[in-house]
Amino acid sequence: MLVLSIETSCDETAVAIVQAEGNKIKTLASVVSSQVKLHAEWGGVVPNLAAREHLKNIIPVLDRAVKEAGIKLLEIDLFTVTEGPGLIPALLLGVNSAKTLAYFFNKPLVGVHHIAGHILSAFSDDKFNFQIFPEQFPLLTLTVSGGHTQLIYTDKPFNYKIIGETQDDAAGEAFDKVAKILELGYPGGPIISKLADEYVQKNNIDLDELDAQPNDTSVKKFFPRPMINKPGFDFSFSGLKTAVLYHCQGNSIASKKDKRSSERVNLSEVRGESEAFCKTYKSTSSKNEAFDKEIHQINTLQTAFEFQEAVVDVLVTKTIRALKKYPAKTVSLAGGVSANTRLRSKLQNAVKKQACLPTGQGLEFKMPPISLTGDNAVMIAVAGYYEYLYYKQNNKLKIPRNNWTNLDANANLKLKSFFIKI
Ligand code: KG4
Ligand code: ZN
């Protein structure tokens, strides 16, 4: 069957068309129009602005997807759309577009939970083809996005159980807020991740060696690891963001003091500073400005690195700990923050280590290709297709040709669970 999906929960207008048969899904088209540059000017997503852009983009994006797939809209058998959670003005645009299509073409319409989409994105190969097998369950997923940080245990397809979640900021939100503190722009995740990589390279840090060291959580770290020692699987990132803020305020006070007395900044605090640069500075005080800039840059790189280490450390530690209580066949990573290379490799290595233990035999790790980590409509098509199968298998779908009437955008939609045979 041909499935067309729409995703407009935040700042991406996305349409995808997939061909689904049994448990095989092949992507024919995936078009994403990002509004990131527009919202960057405001330092974050402005809901009404997002809605206006979705309105402008939805038809061109739909048109491109149909052309790319080489099909006609009347050939579509099923429409799926993100019904929530997300920004209500943005969701409304997608939901109403999908309702109109379903009504006009007299085809069923399935509303999808955004996170259910992200969870399934981990099953994609590089060409956005999917095949999900019952043997891959139970599944333990770390979902990290701009709005969510959750550990979700899915014992069978698709009985989702949230076993832990953030008590305040989501991981992606923390990346965005720290980037704001560091004046790096929006969205923060990609730029912080890039600066952290730069720091690793400049300082020849061996990350494998760093990870091989015993993880003594009582040893004081550069930034705190919130809730890492607390029982349970909840997270908290707002205190970490505050720690970064205080650290940066401390740095700026120190550099102002240095300016007044024309003394050297205490370079021993700045990892990676070169001897040569210190000597140059000593001989030419007129280079104050260049020096300040350089110090600022070094501090920023270090802060980005240390902040990322703290977030990734907590996420990986808690996921592996959850695995002990919730034995799984597959551990997966999903959501916008799953684009983070440090998180990808650290979690993958940690799961591999568990797979070597007698208790972890056959344990697999899955994550989406980088191009499916952010918001997209492919994941909504896949999740919507499985939900459709559920309705069909349970005769709940009197093929609701008119089911567009009972679908509405819901900013706080709860993750729906259902069982299907795949
Ligand atoms: O899933 P997503 O695209 O949208 C939501 O559903 O929220 O996630 C967006 C979030 C943003 O907070 C962004 O900063 C973060 O994902 N992000 C990253 C990276 N790329 C995007 N965070 C860390 N490292 C990255 N490379
Ligand atoms: Zn998302």
Coordinates of C-alpha atoms and ligand atoms in Angstrom, one line a residue:
M1 CA 0.0 0.0 0.0
L2 CA 1.1 3.6 -0.5
V3 CA 1.2 5.8 2.6
L4 CA 1.6 9.6 2.5
S5 CA 2.6 11.3 5.8
I6 CA 2.8 14.9 7.0
E7 CA 4.9 16.2 9.9
T8 CA 4.6 19.8 11.1
S9 CA 5.0 19.6 14.9
C10 CA 7.7 22.1 15.2
D11 CA 9.8 24.0 12.6
E12 CA 10.1 21.4 9.8
T13 CA 7.5 21.0 7.1
A14 CA 7.8 17.4 6.0
V15 CA 6.0 15.1 3.6
A16 CA 7.0 11.5 2.9
I17 CA 5.6 8.7 0.7
V18 CA 6.3 5.1 1.5
Q19 CA 5.4 1.8 0.0
A20 CA 4.5 -0.7 2.8
E21 CA 3.8 -4.4 2.4
G22 CA 3.8 -6.8 5.4
N23 CA 6.7 -5.7 7.5
K24 CA 8.7 -4.2 4.7
I25 CA 8.6 -0.5 4.1
K26 CA 10.4 1.3 1.3
T27 CA 10.6 5.1 1.2
L28 CA 9.7 6.6 -2.2
A29 CA 10.1 10.2 -1.3
S30 CA 11.0 12.3 1.7
V31 CA 10.9 16.1 1.6
V32 CA 11.8 18.3 4.5
S33 CA 11.7 22.1 4.4
S34 CA 13.5 23.5 7.4
Q35 CA 12.7 26.9 9.0
V36 CA 15.8 26.8 11.2
K37 CA 17.4 29.9 9.7
L38 CA 14.2 31.9 10.2
H39 CA 13.8 31.0 13.9
A40 CA 17.6 31.4 14.5
E41 CA 17.0 35.2 14.3
W42 CA 14.7 34.9 17.4
G43 CA 16.9 32.4 19.3
G44 CA 14.3 29.7 19.2
V45 CA 11.1 28.5 17.5
V46 CA 8.3 31.1 17.4
P47 CA 5.1 29.0 17.2
N48 CA 3.0 31.5 15.1
L49 CA 5.9 32.1 12.7
A50 CA 6.3 28.4 12.3
A51 CA 2.6 28.0 11.5
R52 CA 2.8 30.8 8.8
E53 CA 5.8 29.0 7.2
H54 CA 4.1 25.7 7.3
L55 CA 1.1 27.3 5.5
K56 CA 3.5 28.7 2.9
N57 CA 5.4 25.5 2.4
I58 CA 3.0 22.6 2.8
I59 CA 1.7 22.5 -0.8
P60 CA 5.2 22.9 -2.5
V61 CA 6.6 20.2 -0.2
L62 CA 3.6 17.9 -0.9
D63 CA 4.0 18.6 -4.6
R64 CA 7.7 17.8 -4.6
A65 CA 7.2 14.6 -2.7
V66 CA 4.5 13.4 -5.1
K67 CA 6.8 14.1 -8.1
E68 CA 9.8 12.5 -6.4
A69 CA 7.8 9.3 -5.7
G70 CA 6.5 9.3 -9.2
I71 CA 2.9 8.6 -8.1
K72 CA -0.4 10.4 -8.2
L73 CA -2.2 11.6 -5.1
L74 CA -5.2 9.5 -5.9
E75 CA -3.1 6.3 -5.7
I76 CA -2.4 6.9 -1.9
D77 CA -4.1 4.3 0.2
L78 CA -3.5 5.8 3.6
F79 CA -2.8 9.2 5.0
T80 CA -0.9 9.7 8.3
V81 CA -0.1 12.8 10.2
T82 CA 1.6 13.9 13.4
E83 CA -1.3 14.8 15.7
G84 CA 1.0 15.7 18.7
P85 CA 2.8 16.5 20.9
G86 CA 4.2 19.8 19.5
L87 CA 3.4 23.4 19.0
I88 CA -0.3 23.7 18.5
P89 CA -0.3 26.4 15.7
A90 CA 2.2 24.2 13.8
L91 CA 0.4 20.9 14.4
L92 CA -2.9 22.4 13.3
L93 CA -1.5 23.1 9.8
G94 CA -0.4 19.6 9.3
V95 CA -3.5 17.9 10.8
N96 CA -5.8 20.1 8.7
S97 CA -3.9 19.4 5.5
A98 CA -4.0 15.7 6.2
K99 CA -7.7 15.8 7.0
T100 CA -8.4 17.6 3.8
L101 CA -6.5 15.1 1.7
A102 CA -8.2 12.1 3.5
Y103 CA -11.6 13.7 3.0
F104 CA -11.1 14.6 -0.6
F105 CA -9.6 11.3 -1.6
N106 CA -11.9 9.3 0.7
K107 CA -9.1 7.4 2.3
P108 CA -8.3 6.4 5.9
L109 CA -6.3 8.8 8.1
V110 CA -4.2 7.8 11.1
G111 CA -2.9 10.3 13.7
V112 CA 0.6 9.6 14.9
H113 CA 2.4 10.4 18.1
H114 CA 5.6 12.3 17.2
I115 CA 7.8 10.2 19.6
A116 CA 6.4 6.9 18.3
G117 CA 7.8 8.1 14.9
H118 CA 11.2 8.9 16.4
I119 CA 11.4 5.5 18.0
L120 CA 10.8 3.7 14.8
S121 CA 13.3 5.9 12.9
A122 CA 16.0 3.8 14.5
F123 CA 15.0 0.8 12.3
S124 CA 15.8 2.6 9.1
D125 CA 18.7 1.6 6.9
D126 CA 20.7 4.3 4.9
K127 CA 18.2 4.3 2.1
F128 CA 15.2 4.8 4.5
N129 CA 14.0 1.2 4.1
F130 CA 12.5 -0.5 7.2
Q131 CA 12.0 -4.0 8.3
I132 CA 11.0 -4.7 11.9
F133 CA 11.0 -8.2 13.3
P134 CA 9.3 -9.5 16.5
E135 CA 12.6 -11.0 17.6
Q136 CA 14.0 -7.5 18.0
F137 CA 11.7 -6.9 21.0
P138 CA 11.8 -6.1 23.9
L139 CA 13.2 -2.8 22.8
L140 CA 14.8 -0.1 25.1
T141 CA 14.9 3.3 23.5
L142 CA 16.6 6.5 24.6
T143 CA 14.6 9.3 23.0
V144 CA 16.3 12.6 23.1
S145 CA 14.9 15.6 21.3
G146 CA 14.2 19.3 21.8
G147 CA 11.1 18.6 23.7
H148 CA 11.6 15.1 25.2
T149 CA 14.1 13.0 27.0
Q150 CA 12.7 9.6 27.8
L151 CA 13.6 6.0 28.3
I152 CA 11.0 3.9 26.7
Y153 CA 10.6 0.1 27.1
T154 CA 8.6 -1.6 24.4
D155 CA 8.2 -5.3 25.4
K156 CA 6.3 -6.2 22.2
P157 CA 5.3 -4.2 19.2
F158 CA 4.2 -1.6 20.2
N159 CA 3.5 -1.6 23.9
Y160 CA 5.3 1.5 24.9
K161 CA 6.1 2.1 28.6
I162 CA 7.9 5.2 29.7
I163 CA 10.3 4.1 32.4
G164 CA 12.1 7.4 32.9
E165 CA 11.9 11.0 31.7
T166 CA 13.3 14.5 32.3
Q167 CA 12.0 16.3 35.3
D168 CA 12.7 19.7 33.7
D169 CA 14.6 20.5 30.5
A170 CA 14.9 18.1 27.6
A171 CA 18.5 17.2 26.5
G172 CA 18.1 19.1 23.2
E173 CA 16.6 22.1 25.1
A174 CA 19.7 22.1 27.4
F175 CA 22.0 22.1 24.3
D176 CA 20.0 25.0 22.9
K177 CA 20.1 27.0 26.2
V178 CA 23.8 26.4 26.7
A179 CA 24.4 27.6 23.2
K180 CA 22.5 30.7 24.0
I181 CA 24.7 31.3 27.1
L182 CA 27.8 30.8 24.9
E183 CA 26.3 33.1 22.3
L184 CA 26.5 30.5 19.6
G185 CA 23.1 30.8 18.0
Y186 CA 20.2 28.4 17.4
P187 CA 19.9 25.4 17.3
G188 CA 22.5 24.7 19.8
G189 CA 23.1 21.0 19.5
P190 CA 24.9 20.9 16.1
I191 CA 27.2 23.9 17.0
I192 CA 28.1 22.6 20.5
S193 CA 28.8 19.2 19.1
K194 CA 31.1 20.7 16.4
L195 CA 33.0 22.8 19.0
A196 CA 33.3 19.8 21.3
D197 CA 34.9 17.8 18.4
E198 CA 37.2 20.7 17.7
Y199 CA 38.3 20.7 21.4
V200 CA 39.0 17.0 21.2
Q201 CA 41.1 17.4 18.1
K202 CA 43.1 20.4 19.4
N203 CA 43.9 18.7 22.7
N204 CA 44.4 15.2 21.2
I205 CA 41.9 13.7 23.6
D206 CA 41.5 10.0 23.3
L207 CA 37.8 9.5 23.9
D208 CA 38.1 5.7 24.1
E209 CA 40.7 6.0 26.7
L210 CA 38.6 8.5 28.6
D211 CA 35.7 6.1 28.5
A212 CA 37.8 3.1 29.6
Q213 CA 38.6 4.8 32.9
P214 CA 36.5 3.5 35.7
N215 CA 33.4 5.7 36.0
D216 CA 33.8 6.8 39.6
T217 CA 30.8 9.0 40.0
S218 CA 32.1 10.3 43.4
V219 CA 35.1 11.9 41.6
K220 CA 34.4 15.6 41.0
K221 CA 33.8 16.3 37.3
F222 CA 34.2 19.6 35.5
F223 CA 30.4 19.9 35.3
P224 CA 27.9 18.0 37.5
R225 CA 26.2 14.8 36.3
P226 CA 22.6 15.5 37.5
M227 CA 20.7 12.6 39.0
I228 CA 23.3 10.1 37.9
N229 CA 23.4 8.5 41.3
K230 CA 19.7 8.7 42.0
P231 CA 17.8 5.4 41.7
G232 CA 15.3 5.3 38.9
F233 CA 15.6 6.4 35.3
D234 CA 14.6 10.1 35.4
F235 CA 16.8 12.9 34.2
S236 CA 17.3 16.6 35.0
F237 CA 19.2 19.1 32.9
S238 CA 18.3 22.5 34.1
G239 CA 20.8 22.5 37.0
L240 CA 23.6 21.6 34.5
K241 CA 22.6 24.6 32.4
T242 CA 22.9 26.8 35.5
A243 CA 26.3 25.3 36.3
V244 CA 27.4 26.3 32.7
L245 CA 26.0 29.8 33.3
Y246 CA 27.9 30.2 36.6
H247 CA 31.1 28.8 35.0
C248 CA 30.8 31.4 32.1
Q249 CA 30.0 34.2 34.5
G250 CA 33.1 33.3 36.5
N251 CA 35.2 33.3 33.3
S252 CA 34.0 36.7 32.2
I253 CA 34.7 38.2 35.7
A254 CA 38.2 36.7 35.6
S255 CA 38.9 38.1 32.2
K256 CA 37.7 41.6 33.2
K257 CA 40.0 41.5 36.2
D258 CA 42.8 40.5 34.0
K259 CA 42.1 43.4 31.6
R260 CA 42.2 45.9 34.5
S261 CA 45.5 44.8 35.9
S262 CA 47.0 43.9 32.5
E263 CA 48.0 40.7 34.0
R264 CA 48.0 37.3 32.4
V265 CA 45.0 35.1 32.7
N266 CA 45.7 32.1 34.7
L267 CA 46.5 29.8 31.8
S268 CA 46.8 26.7 34.0
E269 CA 43.0 26.8 34.1
V270 CA 42.8 26.7 30.3
R271 CA 43.5 23.3 29.0
G272 CA 45.3 23.3 25.6
E273 CA 46.8 26.8 25.7
S274 CA 50.1 26.8 23.9
E275 CA 53.4 27.9 25.5
A276 CA 54.3 30.0 22.3
F277 CA 51.1 32.0 22.7
C278 CA 52.0 32.9 26.3
K279 CA 55.4 34.1 25.4
T280 CA 54.0 36.2 22.6
Y281 CA 51.5 37.7 25.0
K282 CA 54.2 38.5 27.6
S283 CA 56.3 40.4 25.1
T284 CA 53.5 42.4 23.5
S285 CA 50.8 43.7 25.8
S286 CA 49.3 45.5 22.8
K287 CA 48.0 42.1 21.7
N288 CA 45.5 42.2 24.6
E289 CA 42.5 42.1 22.4
A290 CA 43.7 39.1 20.3
F291 CA 44.6 37.4 23.6
D292 CA 41.1 38.0 25.1
K293 CA 39.5 36.6 21.9
E294 CA 41.7 33.6 22.0
I295 CA 41.0 32.9 25.6
H296 CA 37.3 33.4 25.0
Q297 CA 37.5 30.9 22.2
I298 CA 39.4 28.3 24.2
N299 CA 36.9 28.7 27.1
T300 CA 34.0 28.2 24.7
L301 CA 35.5 25.1 23.2
Q302 CA 36.2 23.6 26.6
T303 CA 32.7 24.5 28.0
A304 CA 31.1 23.0 24.9
F305 CA 33.1 19.8 25.3
E306 CA 32.6 19.5 29.1
F307 CA 28.9 20.2 28.9
Q308 CA 28.5 17.6 26.2
E309 CA 30.5 15.1 28.2
A310 CA 28.2 15.7 31.2
V311 CA 25.0 15.2 29.2
V312 CA 26.2 12.2 27.3
D313 CA 27.6 10.6 30.5
V314 CA 24.2 10.8 32.2
L315 CA 22.3 9.6 29.2
V316 CA 24.5 6.6 28.6
T317 CA 24.9 5.6 32.3
K318 CA 21.1 5.7 32.9
T319 CA 20.3 3.8 29.7
I320 CA 22.8 1.0 30.6
R321 CA 21.4 0.9 34.1
A322 CA 17.9 0.6 32.7
L323 CA 19.0 -2.3 30.6
K324 CA 19.8 -4.2 33.8
K325 CA 16.2 -3.8 35.1
Y326 CA 14.5 -4.0 31.7
P327 CA 16.3 -6.7 29.7
A328 CA 16.0 -6.0 26.0
K329 CA 17.0 -7.6 22.7
T330 CA 17.6 -4.2 21.2
V331 CA 18.7 -0.8 22.6
S332 CA 18.0 2.1 20.3
L333 CA 18.6 5.8 20.2
A334 CA 16.2 8.3 18.6
G335 CA 15.3 12.0 18.4
G336 CA 17.1 15.1 17.2
V337 CA 19.9 14.8 19.7
S338 CA 20.7 11.3 18.3
A339 CA 22.6 13.2 15.6
N340 CA 25.3 13.9 18.3
T341 CA 28.3 11.8 17.3
R342 CA 29.7 11.5 20.8
L343 CA 26.4 10.2 22.1
R344 CA 26.1 7.8 19.2
S345 CA 29.5 6.3 19.6
K346 CA 29.5 6.2 23.4
L347 CA 26.1 4.5 23.7
Q348 CA 26.9 2.1 20.9
N349 CA 30.2 1.1 22.6
A350 CA 28.5 0.7 26.0
V351 CA 25.8 -1.5 24.5
K352 CA 28.5 -3.6 22.7
K353 CA 30.2 -4.1 26.0
Q354 CA 26.9 -5.4 27.5
A355 CA 26.4 -7.7 24.5
C356 CA 29.7 -9.4 25.5
L357 CA 28.3 -10.4 28.9
P358 CA 26.5 -13.7 29.3
T359 CA 23.4 -11.7 30.2
G360 CA 23.6 -9.6 27.0
Q361 CA 23.8 -12.3 24.3
G362 CA 22.3 -11.2 21.0
L363 CA 21.8 -7.7 22.2
E364 CA 21.7 -5.3 19.3
F365 CA 22.1 -1.5 19.0
K366 CA 20.1 0.6 16.5
M367 CA 20.1 4.3 15.7
P368 CA 18.7 6.3 12.7
P369 CA 20.9 7.4 9.9
I370 CA 21.9 11.0 10.6
S371 CA 19.5 12.3 8.0
L372 CA 16.6 10.8 9.9
T373 CA 17.5 12.0 13.3
G374 CA 15.7 15.3 13.0
D375 CA 12.0 15.8 12.4
N376 CA 10.9 14.1 9.2
A377 CA 7.8 12.5 7.8
V378 CA 9.2 9.1 6.9
M379 CA 9.1 8.1 10.6
I380 CA 5.4 9.3 10.8
A381 CA 4.6 7.2 7.7
V382 CA 6.1 4.1 9.3
A383 CA 4.5 4.6 12.7
G384 CA 1.2 5.4 11.1
Y385 CA 1.3 2.3 8.9
Y386 CA 1.8 0.1 12.0
E387 CA -1.0 1.8 13.8
Y388 CA -3.2 1.2 10.7
L389 CA -2.2 -2.5 10.8
Y390 CA -3.3 -2.5 14.5
Y391 CA -6.7 -1.1 13.6
K392 CA -7.1 -3.6 10.8
Q393 CA -5.9 -6.6 12.8
N394 CA -8.4 -5.7 15.5
N395 CA -11.3 -4.8 13.3
K396 CA -11.2 -1.4 14.8
L397 CA -11.0 0.2 11.4
K398 CA -14.4 -0.1 9.8
I399 CA -12.0 1.4 7.3
P400 CA -12.8 4.8 8.7
R401 CA -13.2 6.6 5.4
N402 CA -14.7 9.4 7.4
N403 CA -12.3 9.2 10.4
W404 CA -10.9 12.6 9.6
T405 CA -13.8 13.8 11.8
N406 CA -12.3 12.4 15.0
L407 CA -8.7 13.5 14.6
D408 CA -7.5 16.7 16.2
A409 CA -4.1 18.3 16.9
N410 CA -3.1 17.7 20.5
A411 CA -0.1 19.6 21.9
N412 CA 0.1 17.2 24.9
L413 CA -0.8 13.9 23.3
K414 CA 0.2 10.9 25.4
L415 CA 2.1 8.0 23.8
K416 CA -0.4 5.4 22.6
S417 CA 0.3 1.7 23.1
F418 CA -1.1 -1.1 21.0
F419 CA -0.2 -4.7 20.2
I420 CA 0.2 -6.0 16.7
K421 CA 1.5 -9.1 15.0
I422 CA 4.4 -8.2 12.7
Ligands
KG4_1 O1 13.7 15.8 17.3 P1 14.0 17.2 16.9 O2 14.5 17.5 15.5 O3 12.8 18.2 17.2 C1 12.0 18.0 18.4 O4 11.1 17.1 18.2 O5 12.3 18.6 19.4 O6 15.2 17.7 18.0 C2 15.7 19.0 17.9 C3 16.8 19.1 19.0 C4 17.3 20.5 19.2 O7 17.3 20.8 20.5 C5 18.7 20.4 18.6 O8 19.6 21.4 19.3 C6 19.1 19.0 18.9 O9 17.9 18.3 18.6 N1 20.2 18.5 18.1 C7 21.4 18.1 18.7 C8 22.3 17.8 17.6 N2 21.5 18.0 16.4 C9 20.3 18.5 16.8 N3 21.8 18.0 19.9 C10 23.1 17.6 20.1 N4 24.0 17.3 19.1 C11 23.6 17.4 17.9 N5 24.4 17.1 16.9
ZN2 ZN 11.3 15.5 17.0

